[in-house]
Coordinates of C-alpha atoms in Angstrom, one line a residue:
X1 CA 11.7 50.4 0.2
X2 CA 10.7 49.0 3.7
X3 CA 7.0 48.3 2.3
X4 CA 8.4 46.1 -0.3
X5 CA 10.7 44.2 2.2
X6 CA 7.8 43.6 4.3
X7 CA 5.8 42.5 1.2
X8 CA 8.3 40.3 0.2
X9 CA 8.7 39.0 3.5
X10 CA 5.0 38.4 3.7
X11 CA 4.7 36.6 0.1
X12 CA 7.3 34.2 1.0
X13 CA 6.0 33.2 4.5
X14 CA 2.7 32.7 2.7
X15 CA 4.3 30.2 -0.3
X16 CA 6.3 28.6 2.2
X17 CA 2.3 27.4 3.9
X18 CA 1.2 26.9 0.9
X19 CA 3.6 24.5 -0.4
X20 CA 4.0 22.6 3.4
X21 CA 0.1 22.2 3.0
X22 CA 0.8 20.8 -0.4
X23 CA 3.0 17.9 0.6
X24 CA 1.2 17.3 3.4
X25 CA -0.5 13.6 3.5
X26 CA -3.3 13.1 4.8
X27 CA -3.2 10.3 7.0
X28 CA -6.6 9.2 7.8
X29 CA -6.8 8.9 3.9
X30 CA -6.7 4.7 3.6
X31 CA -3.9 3.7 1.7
X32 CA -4.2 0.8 -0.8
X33 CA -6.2 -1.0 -3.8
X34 CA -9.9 -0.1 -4.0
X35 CA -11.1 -3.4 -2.5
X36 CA -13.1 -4.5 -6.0
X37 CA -9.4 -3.8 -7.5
X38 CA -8.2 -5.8 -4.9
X39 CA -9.9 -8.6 -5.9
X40 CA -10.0 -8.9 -9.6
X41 CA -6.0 -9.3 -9.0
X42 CA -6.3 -12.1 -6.4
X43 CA -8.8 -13.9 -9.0
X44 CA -6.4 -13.5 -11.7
X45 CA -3.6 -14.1 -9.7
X46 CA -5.4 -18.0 -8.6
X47 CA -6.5 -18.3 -11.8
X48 CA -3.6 -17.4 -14.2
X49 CA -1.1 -19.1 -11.6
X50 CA 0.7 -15.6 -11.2
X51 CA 3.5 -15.2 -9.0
X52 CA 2.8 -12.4 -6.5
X53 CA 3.8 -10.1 -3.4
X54 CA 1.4 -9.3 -1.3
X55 CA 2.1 -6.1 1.0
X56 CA -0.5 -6.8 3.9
X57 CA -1.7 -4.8 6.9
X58 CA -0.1 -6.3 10.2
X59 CA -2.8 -6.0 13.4
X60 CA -1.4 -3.5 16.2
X61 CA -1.3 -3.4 19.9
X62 CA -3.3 -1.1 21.6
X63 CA -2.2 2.2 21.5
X64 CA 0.7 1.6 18.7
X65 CA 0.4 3.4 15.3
X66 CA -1.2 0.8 13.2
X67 CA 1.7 1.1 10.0
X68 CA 3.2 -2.8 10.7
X69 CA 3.1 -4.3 7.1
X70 CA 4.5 -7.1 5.8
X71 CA 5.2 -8.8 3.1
X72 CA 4.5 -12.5 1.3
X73 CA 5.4 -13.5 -2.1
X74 CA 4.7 -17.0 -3.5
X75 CA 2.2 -18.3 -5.7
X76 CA -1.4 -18.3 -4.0
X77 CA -4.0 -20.8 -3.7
X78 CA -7.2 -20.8 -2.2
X79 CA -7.4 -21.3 1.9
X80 CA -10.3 -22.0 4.1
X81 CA -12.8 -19.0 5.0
X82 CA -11.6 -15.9 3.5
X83 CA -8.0 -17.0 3.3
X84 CA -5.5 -17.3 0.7
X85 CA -2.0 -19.8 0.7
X86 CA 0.7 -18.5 -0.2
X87 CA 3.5 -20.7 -1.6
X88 CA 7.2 -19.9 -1.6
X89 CA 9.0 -23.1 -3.7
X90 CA 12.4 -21.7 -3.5
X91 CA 12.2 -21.2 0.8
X92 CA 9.6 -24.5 1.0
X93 CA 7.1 -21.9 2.8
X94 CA 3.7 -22.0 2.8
X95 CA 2.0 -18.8 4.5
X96 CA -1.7 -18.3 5.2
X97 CA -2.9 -14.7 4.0
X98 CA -6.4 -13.2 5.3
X99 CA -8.2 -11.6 2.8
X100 CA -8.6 -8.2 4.9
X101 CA -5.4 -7.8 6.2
X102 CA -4.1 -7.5 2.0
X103 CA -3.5 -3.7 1.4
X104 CA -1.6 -4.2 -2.5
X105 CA -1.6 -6.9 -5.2
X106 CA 2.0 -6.7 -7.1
X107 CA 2.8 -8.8 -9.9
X108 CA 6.6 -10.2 -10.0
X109 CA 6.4 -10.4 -13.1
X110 CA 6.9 -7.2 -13.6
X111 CA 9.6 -6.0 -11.7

């Protein structure tokens, strides 16, 4: 009776691991739209006159965790070197967006 305690015991200590290890995130995985994905949407976004959010990548201080992101939705137009404009009619907003700080593309379209 005691070997099957014990071998329950040591069955559920090891599917408890198992499934912590399974929702574990890897965090030095980059999160975001494969770059070339990243693109095609901004070109069809310009293009096609979409209206857009972009969730962008905020630069960190030394030694902070480099999570800050922000949002900007508007319609874009093209900016000077490797910058995009957004356009907010409704706020009369018009926000500069650098191409590498732009983690995801989202369509309002389709919200």
């Amino acid at each position: 009776m005691s070997n099957q305690v014990s071998a329950i015991k040591k069955f559920s200590s090891q599917l408890n691991d198992r499934y912590r290890q399974f929702l574990v995130i890897d965090p030095t995985e980059p999160l975001g739209m494969p770059q070339a994905q990243r693109d095609y949407f901004l070109e069809q976004a310009l293009t096609r006159h979409y209206h857009v959010t972009l969730h962008l990548n905020l630069p960190s201080e030394p030694g902070e965790p480099s999570e800050n992101e922000a949002l900007m939705s508007g319609y874009l137009t093209q900016g000077p070197k490797d910058t995009l404009l957004v356009t907010n009619a409704s706020q009369n907003i018009t926000q500069v967006a650098h191409l590498n700080q732009i983690k995801f593309v989202e369509r309002n379209d389709y919200r």
